[in-house]
mmCIF file of C-alpha atoms in Angstrom:
data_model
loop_
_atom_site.group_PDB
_atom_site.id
_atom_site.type_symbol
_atom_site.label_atom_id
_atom_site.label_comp_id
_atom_site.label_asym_id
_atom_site.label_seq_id
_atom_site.Cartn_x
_atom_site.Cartn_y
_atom_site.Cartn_z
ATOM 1 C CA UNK A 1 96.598 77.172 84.781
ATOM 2 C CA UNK A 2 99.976 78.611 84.946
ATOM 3 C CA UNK A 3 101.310 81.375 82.629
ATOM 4 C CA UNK A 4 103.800 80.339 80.120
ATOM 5 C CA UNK A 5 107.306 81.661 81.224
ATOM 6 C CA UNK A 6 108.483 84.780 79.207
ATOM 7 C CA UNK A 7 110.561 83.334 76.034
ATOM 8 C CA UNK A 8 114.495 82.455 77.858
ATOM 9 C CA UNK A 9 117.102 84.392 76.338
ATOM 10 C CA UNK A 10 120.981 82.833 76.787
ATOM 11 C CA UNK A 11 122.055 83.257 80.486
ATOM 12 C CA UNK A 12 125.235 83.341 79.756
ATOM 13 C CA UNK A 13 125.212 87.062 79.649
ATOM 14 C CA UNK A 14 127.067 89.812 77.902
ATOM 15 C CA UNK A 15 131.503 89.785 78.055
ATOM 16 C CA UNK A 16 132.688 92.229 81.079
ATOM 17 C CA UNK A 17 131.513 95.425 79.894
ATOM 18 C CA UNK A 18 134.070 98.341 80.271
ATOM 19 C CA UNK A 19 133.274 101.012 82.798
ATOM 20 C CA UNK A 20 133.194 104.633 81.989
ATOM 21 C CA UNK A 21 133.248 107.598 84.468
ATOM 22 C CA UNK A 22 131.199 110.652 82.570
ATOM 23 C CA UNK A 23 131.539 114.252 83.771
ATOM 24 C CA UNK A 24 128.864 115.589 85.412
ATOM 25 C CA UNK A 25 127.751 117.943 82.670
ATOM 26 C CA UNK A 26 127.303 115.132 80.101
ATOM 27 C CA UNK A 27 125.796 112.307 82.247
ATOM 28 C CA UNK A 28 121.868 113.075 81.790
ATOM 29 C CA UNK A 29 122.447 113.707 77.984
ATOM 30 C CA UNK A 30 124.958 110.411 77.881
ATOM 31 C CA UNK A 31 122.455 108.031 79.639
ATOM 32 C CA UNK A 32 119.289 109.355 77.388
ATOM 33 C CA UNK A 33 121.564 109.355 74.439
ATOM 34 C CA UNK A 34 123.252 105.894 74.904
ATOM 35 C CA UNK A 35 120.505 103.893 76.831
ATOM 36 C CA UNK A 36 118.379 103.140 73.537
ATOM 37 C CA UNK A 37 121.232 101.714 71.363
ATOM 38 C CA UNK A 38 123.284 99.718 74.317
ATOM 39 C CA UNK A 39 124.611 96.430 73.458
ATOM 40 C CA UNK A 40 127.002 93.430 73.913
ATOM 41 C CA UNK A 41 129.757 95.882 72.857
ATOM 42 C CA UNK A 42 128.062 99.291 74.593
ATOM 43 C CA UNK A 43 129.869 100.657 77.627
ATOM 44 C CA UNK A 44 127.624 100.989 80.660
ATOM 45 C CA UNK A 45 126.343 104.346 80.563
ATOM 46 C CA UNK A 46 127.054 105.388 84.199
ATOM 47 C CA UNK A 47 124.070 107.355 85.525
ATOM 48 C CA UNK A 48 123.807 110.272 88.564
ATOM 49 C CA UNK A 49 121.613 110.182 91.280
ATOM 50 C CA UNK A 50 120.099 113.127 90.301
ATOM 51 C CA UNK A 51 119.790 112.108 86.729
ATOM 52 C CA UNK A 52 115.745 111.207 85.630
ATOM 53 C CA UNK A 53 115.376 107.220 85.603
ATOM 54 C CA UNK A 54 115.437 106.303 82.079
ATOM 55 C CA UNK A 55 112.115 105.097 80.992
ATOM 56 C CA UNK A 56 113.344 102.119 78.031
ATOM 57 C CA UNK A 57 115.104 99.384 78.834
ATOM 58 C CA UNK A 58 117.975 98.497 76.171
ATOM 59 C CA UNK A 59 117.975 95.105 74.484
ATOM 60 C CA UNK A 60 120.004 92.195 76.157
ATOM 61 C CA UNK A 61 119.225 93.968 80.016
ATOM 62 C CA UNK A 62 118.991 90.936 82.378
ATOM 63 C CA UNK A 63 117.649 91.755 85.843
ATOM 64 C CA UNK A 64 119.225 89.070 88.708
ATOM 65 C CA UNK A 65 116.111 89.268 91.096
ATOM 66 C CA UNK A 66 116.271 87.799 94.736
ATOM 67 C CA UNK A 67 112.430 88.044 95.721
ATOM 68 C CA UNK A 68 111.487 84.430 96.123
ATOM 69 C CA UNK A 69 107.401 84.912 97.422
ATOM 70 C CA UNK A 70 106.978 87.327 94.800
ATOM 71 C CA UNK A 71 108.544 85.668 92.002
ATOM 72 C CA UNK A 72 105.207 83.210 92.165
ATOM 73 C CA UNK A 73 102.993 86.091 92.085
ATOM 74 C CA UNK A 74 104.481 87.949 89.391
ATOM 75 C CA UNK A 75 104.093 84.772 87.451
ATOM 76 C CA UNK A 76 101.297 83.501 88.756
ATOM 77 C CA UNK A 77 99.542 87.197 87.802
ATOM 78 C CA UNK A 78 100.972 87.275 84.892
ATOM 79 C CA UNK A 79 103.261 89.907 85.144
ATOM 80 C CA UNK A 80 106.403 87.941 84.111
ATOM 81 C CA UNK A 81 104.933 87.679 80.506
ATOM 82 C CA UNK A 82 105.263 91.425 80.137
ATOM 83 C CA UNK A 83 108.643 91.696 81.387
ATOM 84 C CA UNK A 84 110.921 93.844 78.448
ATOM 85 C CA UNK A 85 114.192 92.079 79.941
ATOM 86 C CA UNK A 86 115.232 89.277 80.992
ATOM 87 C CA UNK A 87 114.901 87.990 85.099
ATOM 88 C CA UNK A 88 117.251 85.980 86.397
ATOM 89 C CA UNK A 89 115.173 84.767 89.395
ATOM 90 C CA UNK A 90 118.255 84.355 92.207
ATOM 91 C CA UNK A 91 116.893 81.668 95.221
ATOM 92 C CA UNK A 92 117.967 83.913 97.585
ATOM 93 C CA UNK A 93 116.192 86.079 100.575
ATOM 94 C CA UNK A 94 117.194 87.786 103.743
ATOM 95 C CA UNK A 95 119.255 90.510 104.532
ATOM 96 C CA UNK A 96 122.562 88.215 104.860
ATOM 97 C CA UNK A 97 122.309 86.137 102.275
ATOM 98 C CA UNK A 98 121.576 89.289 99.843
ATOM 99 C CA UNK A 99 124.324 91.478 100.696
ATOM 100 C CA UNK A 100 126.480 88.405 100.436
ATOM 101 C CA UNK A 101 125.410 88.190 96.764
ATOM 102 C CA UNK A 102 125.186 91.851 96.576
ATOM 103 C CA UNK A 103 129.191 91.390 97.343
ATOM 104 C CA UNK A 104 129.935 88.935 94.811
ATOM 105 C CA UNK A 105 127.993 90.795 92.137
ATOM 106 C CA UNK A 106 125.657 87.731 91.853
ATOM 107 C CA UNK A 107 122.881 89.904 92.307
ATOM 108 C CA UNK A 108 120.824 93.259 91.458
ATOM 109 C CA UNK A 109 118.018 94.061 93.241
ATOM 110 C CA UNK A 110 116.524 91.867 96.691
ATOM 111 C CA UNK A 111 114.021 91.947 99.313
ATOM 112 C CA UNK A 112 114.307 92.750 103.171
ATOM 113 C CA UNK A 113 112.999 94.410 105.833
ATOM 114 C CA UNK A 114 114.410 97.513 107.230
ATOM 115 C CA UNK A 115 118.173 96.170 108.762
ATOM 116 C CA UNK A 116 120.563 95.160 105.929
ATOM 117 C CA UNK A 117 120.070 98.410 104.011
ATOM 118 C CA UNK A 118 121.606 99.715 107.056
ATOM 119 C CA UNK A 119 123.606 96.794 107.648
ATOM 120 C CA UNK A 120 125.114 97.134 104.590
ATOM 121 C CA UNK A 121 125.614 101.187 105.041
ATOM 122 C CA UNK A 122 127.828 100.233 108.374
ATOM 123 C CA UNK A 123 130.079 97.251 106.323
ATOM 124 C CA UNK A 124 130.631 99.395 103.881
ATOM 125 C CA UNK A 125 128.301 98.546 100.657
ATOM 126 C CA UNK A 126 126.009 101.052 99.808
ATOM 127 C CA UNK A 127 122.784 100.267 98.953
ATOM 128 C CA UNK A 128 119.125 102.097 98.216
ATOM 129 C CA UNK A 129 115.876 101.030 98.754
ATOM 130 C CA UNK A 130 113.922 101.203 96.257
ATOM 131 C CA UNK A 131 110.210 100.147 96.553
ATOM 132 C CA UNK A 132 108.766 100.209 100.327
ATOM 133 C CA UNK A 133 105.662 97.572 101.266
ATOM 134 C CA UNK A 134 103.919 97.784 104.464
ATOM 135 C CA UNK A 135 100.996 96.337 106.077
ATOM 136 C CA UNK A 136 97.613 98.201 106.916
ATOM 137 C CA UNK A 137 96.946 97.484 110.449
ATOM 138 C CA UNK A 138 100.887 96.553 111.301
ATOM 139 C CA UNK A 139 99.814 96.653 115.570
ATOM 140 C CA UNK A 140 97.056 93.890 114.935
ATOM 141 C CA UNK A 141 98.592 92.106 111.886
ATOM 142 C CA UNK A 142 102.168 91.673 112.818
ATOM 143 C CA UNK A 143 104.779 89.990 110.950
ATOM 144 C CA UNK A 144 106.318 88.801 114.665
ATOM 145 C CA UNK A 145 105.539 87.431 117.832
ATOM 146 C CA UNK A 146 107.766 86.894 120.671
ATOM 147 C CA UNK A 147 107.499 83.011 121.405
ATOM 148 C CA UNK A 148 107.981 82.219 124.819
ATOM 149 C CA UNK A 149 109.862 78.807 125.815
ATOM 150 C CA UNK A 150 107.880 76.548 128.251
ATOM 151 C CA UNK A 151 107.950 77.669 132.151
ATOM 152 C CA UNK A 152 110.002 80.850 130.980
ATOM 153 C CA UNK A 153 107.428 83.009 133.142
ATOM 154 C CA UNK A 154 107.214 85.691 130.820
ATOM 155 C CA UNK A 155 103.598 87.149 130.276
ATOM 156 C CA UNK A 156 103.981 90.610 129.412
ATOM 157 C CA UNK A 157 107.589 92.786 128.314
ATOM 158 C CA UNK A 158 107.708 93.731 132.017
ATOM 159 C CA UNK A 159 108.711 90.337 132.239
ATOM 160 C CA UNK A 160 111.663 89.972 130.144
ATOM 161 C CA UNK A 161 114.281 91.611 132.871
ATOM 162 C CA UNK A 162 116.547 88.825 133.303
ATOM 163 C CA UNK A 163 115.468 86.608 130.472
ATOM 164 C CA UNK A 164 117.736 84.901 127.364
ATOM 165 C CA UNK A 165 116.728 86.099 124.402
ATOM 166 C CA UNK A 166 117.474 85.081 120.713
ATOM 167 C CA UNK A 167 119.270 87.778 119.234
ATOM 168 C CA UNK A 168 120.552 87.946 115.168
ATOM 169 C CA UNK A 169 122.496 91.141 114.727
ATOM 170 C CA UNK A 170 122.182 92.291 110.771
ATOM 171 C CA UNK A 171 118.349 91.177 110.924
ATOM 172 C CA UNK A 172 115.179 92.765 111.712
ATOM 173 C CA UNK A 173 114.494 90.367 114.356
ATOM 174 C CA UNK A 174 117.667 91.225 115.966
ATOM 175 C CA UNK A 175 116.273 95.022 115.325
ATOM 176 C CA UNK A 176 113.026 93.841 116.999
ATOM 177 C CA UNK A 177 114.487 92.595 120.057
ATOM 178 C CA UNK A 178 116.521 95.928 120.854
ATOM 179 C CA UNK A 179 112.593 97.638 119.946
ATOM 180 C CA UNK A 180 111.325 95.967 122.070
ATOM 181 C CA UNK A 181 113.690 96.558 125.080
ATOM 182 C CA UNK A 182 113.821 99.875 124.938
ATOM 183 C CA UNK A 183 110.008 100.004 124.774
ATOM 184 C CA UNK A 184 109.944 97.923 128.153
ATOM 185 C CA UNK A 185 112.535 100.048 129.659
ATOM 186 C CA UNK A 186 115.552 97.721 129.136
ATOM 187 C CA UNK A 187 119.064 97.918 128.263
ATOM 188 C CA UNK A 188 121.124 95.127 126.845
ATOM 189 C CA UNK A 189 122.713 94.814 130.045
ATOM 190 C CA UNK A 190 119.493 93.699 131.604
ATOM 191 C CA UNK A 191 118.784 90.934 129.718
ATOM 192 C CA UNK A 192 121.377 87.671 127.953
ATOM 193 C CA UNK A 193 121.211 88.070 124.578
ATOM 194 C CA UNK A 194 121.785 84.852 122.658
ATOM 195 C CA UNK A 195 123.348 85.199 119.086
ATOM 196 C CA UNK A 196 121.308 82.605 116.954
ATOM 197 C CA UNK A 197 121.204 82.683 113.168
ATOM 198 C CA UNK A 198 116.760 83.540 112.723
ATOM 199 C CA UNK A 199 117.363 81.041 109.590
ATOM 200 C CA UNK A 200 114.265 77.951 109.361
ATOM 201 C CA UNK A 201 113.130 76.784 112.679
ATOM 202 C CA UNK A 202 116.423 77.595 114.698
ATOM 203 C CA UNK A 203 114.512 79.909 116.802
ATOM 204 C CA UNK A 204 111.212 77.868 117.605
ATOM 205 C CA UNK A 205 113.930 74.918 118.508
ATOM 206 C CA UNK A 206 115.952 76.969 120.565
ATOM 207 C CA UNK A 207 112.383 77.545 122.234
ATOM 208 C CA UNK A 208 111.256 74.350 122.613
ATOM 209 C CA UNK A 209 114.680 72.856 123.839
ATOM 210 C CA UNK A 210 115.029 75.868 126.291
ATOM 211 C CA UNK A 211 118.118 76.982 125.072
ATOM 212 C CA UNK A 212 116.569 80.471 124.989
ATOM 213 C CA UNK A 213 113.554 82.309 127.147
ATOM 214 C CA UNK A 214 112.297 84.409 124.184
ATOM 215 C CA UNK A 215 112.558 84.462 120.693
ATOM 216 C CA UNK A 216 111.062 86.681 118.074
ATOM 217 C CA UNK A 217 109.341 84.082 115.227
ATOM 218 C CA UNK A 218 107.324 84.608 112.551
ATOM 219 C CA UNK A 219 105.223 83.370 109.689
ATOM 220 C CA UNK A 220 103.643 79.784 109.840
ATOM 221 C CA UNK A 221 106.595 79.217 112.893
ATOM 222 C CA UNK A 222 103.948 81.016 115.183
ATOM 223 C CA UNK A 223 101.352 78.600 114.291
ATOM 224 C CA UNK A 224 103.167 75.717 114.271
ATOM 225 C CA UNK A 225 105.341 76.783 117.637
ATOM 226 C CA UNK A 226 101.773 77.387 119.666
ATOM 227 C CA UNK A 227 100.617 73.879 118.143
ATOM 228 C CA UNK A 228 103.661 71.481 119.028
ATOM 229 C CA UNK A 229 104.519 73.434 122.192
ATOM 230 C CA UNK A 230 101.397 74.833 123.487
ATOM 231 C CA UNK A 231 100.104 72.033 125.866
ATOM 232 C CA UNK A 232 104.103 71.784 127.160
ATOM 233 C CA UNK A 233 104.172 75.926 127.953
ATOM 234 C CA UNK A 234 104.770 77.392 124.884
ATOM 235 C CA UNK A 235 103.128 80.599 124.145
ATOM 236 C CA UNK A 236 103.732 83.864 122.288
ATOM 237 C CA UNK A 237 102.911 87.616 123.116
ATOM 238 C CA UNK A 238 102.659 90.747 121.234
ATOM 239 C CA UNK A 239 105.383 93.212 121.418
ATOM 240 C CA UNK A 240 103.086 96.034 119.897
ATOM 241 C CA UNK A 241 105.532 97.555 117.881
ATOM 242 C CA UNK A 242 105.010 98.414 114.191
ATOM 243 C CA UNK A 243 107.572 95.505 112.309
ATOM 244 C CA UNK A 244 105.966 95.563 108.958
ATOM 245 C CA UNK A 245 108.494 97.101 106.819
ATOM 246 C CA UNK A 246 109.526 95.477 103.161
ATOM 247 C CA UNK A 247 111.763 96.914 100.739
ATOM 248 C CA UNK A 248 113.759 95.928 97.809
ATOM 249 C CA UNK A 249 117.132 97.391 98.124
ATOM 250 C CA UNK A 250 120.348 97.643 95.253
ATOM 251 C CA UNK A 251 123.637 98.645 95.359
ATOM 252 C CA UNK A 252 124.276 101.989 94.395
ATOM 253 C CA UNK A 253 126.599 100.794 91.641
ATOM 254 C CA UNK A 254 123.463 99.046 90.008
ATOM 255 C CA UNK A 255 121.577 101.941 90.553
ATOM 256 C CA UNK A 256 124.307 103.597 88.484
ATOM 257 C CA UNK A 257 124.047 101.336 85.366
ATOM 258 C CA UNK A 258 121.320 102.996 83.660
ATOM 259 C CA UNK A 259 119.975 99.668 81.679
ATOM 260 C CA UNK A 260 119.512 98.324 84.900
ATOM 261 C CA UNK A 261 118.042 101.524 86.594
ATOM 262 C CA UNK A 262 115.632 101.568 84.135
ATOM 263 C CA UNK A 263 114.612 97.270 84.354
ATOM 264 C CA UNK A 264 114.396 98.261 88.114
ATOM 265 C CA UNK A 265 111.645 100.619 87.265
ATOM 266 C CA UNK A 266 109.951 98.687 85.493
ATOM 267 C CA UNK A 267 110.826 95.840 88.298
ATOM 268 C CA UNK A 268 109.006 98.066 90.844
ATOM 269 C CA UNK A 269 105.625 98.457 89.492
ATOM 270 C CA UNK A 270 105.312 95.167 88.230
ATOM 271 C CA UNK A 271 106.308 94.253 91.713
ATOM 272 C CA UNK A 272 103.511 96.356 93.274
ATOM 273 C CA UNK A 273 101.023 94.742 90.704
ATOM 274 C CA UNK A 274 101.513 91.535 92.211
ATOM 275 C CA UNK A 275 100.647 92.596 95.592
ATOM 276 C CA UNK A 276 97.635 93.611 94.291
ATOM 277 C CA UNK A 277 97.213 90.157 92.508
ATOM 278 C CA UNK A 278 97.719 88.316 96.010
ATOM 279 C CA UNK A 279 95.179 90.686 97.795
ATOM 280 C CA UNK A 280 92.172 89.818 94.938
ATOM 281 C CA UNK A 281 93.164 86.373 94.273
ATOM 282 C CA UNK A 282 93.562 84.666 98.038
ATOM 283 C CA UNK A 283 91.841 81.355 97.676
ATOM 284 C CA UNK A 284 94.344 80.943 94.354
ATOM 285 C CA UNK A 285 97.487 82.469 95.971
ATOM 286 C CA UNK A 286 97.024 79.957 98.991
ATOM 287 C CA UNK A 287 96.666 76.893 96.679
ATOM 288 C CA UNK A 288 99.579 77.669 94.260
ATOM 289 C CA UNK A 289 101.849 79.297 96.345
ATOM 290 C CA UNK A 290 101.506 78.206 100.390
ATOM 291 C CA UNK A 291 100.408 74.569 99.017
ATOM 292 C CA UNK A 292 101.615 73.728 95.825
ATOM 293 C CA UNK A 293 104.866 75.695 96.163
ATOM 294 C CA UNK A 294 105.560 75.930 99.831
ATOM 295 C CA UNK A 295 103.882 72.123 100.783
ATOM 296 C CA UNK A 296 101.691 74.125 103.736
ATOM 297 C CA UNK A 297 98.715 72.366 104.421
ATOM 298 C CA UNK A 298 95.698 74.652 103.072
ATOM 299 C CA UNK A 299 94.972 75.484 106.458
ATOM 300 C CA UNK A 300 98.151 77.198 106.945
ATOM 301 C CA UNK A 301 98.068 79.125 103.972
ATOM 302 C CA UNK A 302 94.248 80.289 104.643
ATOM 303 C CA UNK A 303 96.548 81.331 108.274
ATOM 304 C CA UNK A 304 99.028 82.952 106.861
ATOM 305 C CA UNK A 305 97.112 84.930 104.599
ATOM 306 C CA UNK A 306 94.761 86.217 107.127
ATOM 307 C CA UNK A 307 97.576 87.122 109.373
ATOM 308 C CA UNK A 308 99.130 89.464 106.790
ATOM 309 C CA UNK A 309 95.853 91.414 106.838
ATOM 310 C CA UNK A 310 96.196 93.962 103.679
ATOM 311 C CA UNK A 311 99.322 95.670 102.084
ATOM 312 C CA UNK A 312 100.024 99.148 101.770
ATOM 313 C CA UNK A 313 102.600 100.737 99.797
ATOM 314 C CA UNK A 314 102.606 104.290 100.366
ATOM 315 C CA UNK A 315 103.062 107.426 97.620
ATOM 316 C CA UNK A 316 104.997 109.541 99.729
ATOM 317 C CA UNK A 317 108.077 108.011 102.109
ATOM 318 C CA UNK A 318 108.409 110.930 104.270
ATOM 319 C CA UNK A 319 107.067 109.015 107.188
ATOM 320 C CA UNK A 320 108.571 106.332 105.684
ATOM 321 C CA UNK A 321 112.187 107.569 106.294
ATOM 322 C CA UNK A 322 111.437 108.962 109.857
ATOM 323 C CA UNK A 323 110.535 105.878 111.370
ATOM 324 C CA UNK A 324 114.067 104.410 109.442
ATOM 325 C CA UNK A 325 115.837 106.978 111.199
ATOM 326 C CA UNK A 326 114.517 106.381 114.757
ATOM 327 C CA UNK A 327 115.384 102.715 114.083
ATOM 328 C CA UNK A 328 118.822 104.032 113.116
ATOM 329 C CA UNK A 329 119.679 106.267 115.798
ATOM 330 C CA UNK A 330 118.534 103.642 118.400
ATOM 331 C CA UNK A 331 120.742 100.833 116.418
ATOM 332 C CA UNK A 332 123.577 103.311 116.128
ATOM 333 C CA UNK A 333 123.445 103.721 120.195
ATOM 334 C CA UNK A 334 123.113 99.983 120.963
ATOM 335 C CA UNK A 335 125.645 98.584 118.560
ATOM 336 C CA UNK A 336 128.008 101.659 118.482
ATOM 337 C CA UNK A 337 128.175 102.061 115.108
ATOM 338 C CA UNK A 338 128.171 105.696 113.565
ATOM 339 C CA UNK A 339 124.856 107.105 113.056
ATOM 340 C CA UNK A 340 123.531 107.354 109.377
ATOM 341 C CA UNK A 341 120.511 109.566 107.426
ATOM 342 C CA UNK A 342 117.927 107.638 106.662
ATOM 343 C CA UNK A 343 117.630 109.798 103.761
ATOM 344 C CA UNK A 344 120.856 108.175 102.215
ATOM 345 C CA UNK A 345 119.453 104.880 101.962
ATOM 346 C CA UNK A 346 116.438 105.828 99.639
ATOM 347 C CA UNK A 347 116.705 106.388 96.172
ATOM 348 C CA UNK A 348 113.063 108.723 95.888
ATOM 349 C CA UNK A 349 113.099 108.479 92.090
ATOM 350 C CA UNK A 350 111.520 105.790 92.599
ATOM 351 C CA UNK A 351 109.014 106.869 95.456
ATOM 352 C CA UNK A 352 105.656 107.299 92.961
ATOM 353 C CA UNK A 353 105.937 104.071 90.806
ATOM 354 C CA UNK A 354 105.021 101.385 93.244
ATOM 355 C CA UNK A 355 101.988 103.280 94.724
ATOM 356 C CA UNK A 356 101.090 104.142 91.263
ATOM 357 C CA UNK A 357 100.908 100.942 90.290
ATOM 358 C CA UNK A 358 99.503 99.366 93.250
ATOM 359 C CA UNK A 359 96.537 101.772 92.665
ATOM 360 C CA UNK A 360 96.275 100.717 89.048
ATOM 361 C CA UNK A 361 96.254 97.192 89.870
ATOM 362 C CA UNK A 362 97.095 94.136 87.750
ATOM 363 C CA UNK A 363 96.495 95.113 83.739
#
């Protein structure tokens, strides 16, 4: 049975709150001081990046949330129920159509892979990741394949010289692709890249109708490609490159707000609890998520499921943050955008309270 929702408070939300800068000297003291007792007539307590997160979330917080997969297991765990705040659940996911709401402040915290954080850095909204979810065994339990239109002739990345591929700069598939070149040698130049939106089943049509040679798909779109297409041509290789990465990601003005710093951290680990919930409760996360939810046939879910193989969501994001910056540099040099620190795009306050969680487990 499904848990009740948490009780709804009004959505219409607080008037414009006024915006105060603090000095320096005063903001930790401020933000402890104000956080408990802020209200419909509070000012935002503005709060420094080096400032601790505060640990209570004031009264009338509402979190907008764009996480749509694990919105159904934060419920379906019962995690929502605990919630201190308000969620606004947002139906919105992927790195465009967040920073679009990050822009029109229609949102406060979402969930992407590795690109739009850095995206976002080079058009000028900066963001910080948050929480960071990876996979165990990323090589053997991908998140892509590269699908391979009938009588393309491409069996290996040797192969791709020459080839049109399906290309979405802003996205990690777009990411993948340049990956993946440079790990077979390539340059841009020696391949057609296509610019198609990686939205639904654009890229496993573009496939099938041969508008493209190669095209990196994912989720129940491998299955599904390799069932309708196999006996025409259609097959899909491994690129054998790590492309697990998840984050959630907010502005740094959100970040700033210290009611909603503080719902964030409390976000986070309730967020990690729920991966937990998925990996313990697979036979009930395939029926009321991949079936109920999503319409997937049972078999697909039991697919999808055992493709994922088993999260990991590390203490420590040193590693973490190197692997973002060779991504970086090699994005910087392909697109010609200005090269970035990783570092910037991490806000490590939050570094211990997913793993901590996720070892913890649902409560």
């Amino acid at each position: 049975m499904s848990p009740s929702p948490p009780s709804a408070r009004s959505r219409s939300g607080p008037p414009l709150l006024r915006r105060r800068t603090l000095l320096g000297a005063a903001l930790s003291v401020a933000a402890a001081g104000l956080a408990g007792c802020a209200g419909d007539d509070t000012p935002t307590v503005r709060l420094a990046f080096d400032a601790p997160l505060p640990a209570e979330v004031p009264g009338g917080t509402v979190l907008r949330v764009g996480d749509k997969e694990l919105q159904k297991a934060i419920e379906f765990s019962g995690e929502a129920e605990k919630f201190t705040f308000e969620v606004s659940w947002a139906n919105i996911s992927g790195g465009p159509q967040t920073l679009e709401a990050f822009r029109a402040d229609a949102l406060d915290i979402g969930s992407v892979a590795d690109i739009p954080p850095i995206h976002a850095a080079w058009t000028g909204l900066p963001t910080r990741i948050v929480a960071a979810k990876f996979r165990q065994d990323p090589i053997n339990h991908p998140i892509y394949q590269l699908g391979i239109a009938p009588g393309a002739g491409v069996a290996s990345l040797a192969d791709l010289r020459g080839k049109r591929i399906a290309y979405s700069p802003g996205q990690a598939q777009g990411a993948l692709v340049l990956r993946v070149l440079h790990q077979a040698g390539l340059t841009k130049g020696d391949v057609k890249l296509v610019e198609l939106a990686s939205t639904g089943d654009v890229y496993p049509t573009a496939l099938a109708s041969r508008q493209v040679d190669v095209a990196p798909i994912g989720g129940i779109n491998i299955k599904r490609y390799l069932a309708k297409y196999g006996r025409d041509g259609g097959t899909a290789i491994s690129h054998g490159l790590r492309d697990d990465p998840g984050h959630l990601y907010a502005p740094e003005r959100i970040l700033q707000d210290s009611a909603k710093a503080a719902a964030i951290r409390e976000y986070v680990q309730r967020w990690a609890r729920a991966w937990v919930w998925i990996e313990q409760n697979p036979d009930e996360w395939i029926e009321r998520y991949y079936v109920k939810d999503q319409g997937l046939s049972r078999e697909d879910g039991q697919w999808l499921v055992d493709n994922a193989g088993v999260p990991d969501i590390p203490a420590d994001w040193s590693e973490v943050i190197t692997r973002h910056q060779q991504t970086i540099d090699l994005l910087a040099k392909e697109t010609g955008n200005k090269p970035l620190n990783a570092a910037d795009l991490y806000d490590r306050r939050y570094e211990p309270l997913g793993a901590a969680a996720f070892g913890e487990g649902p409560k």
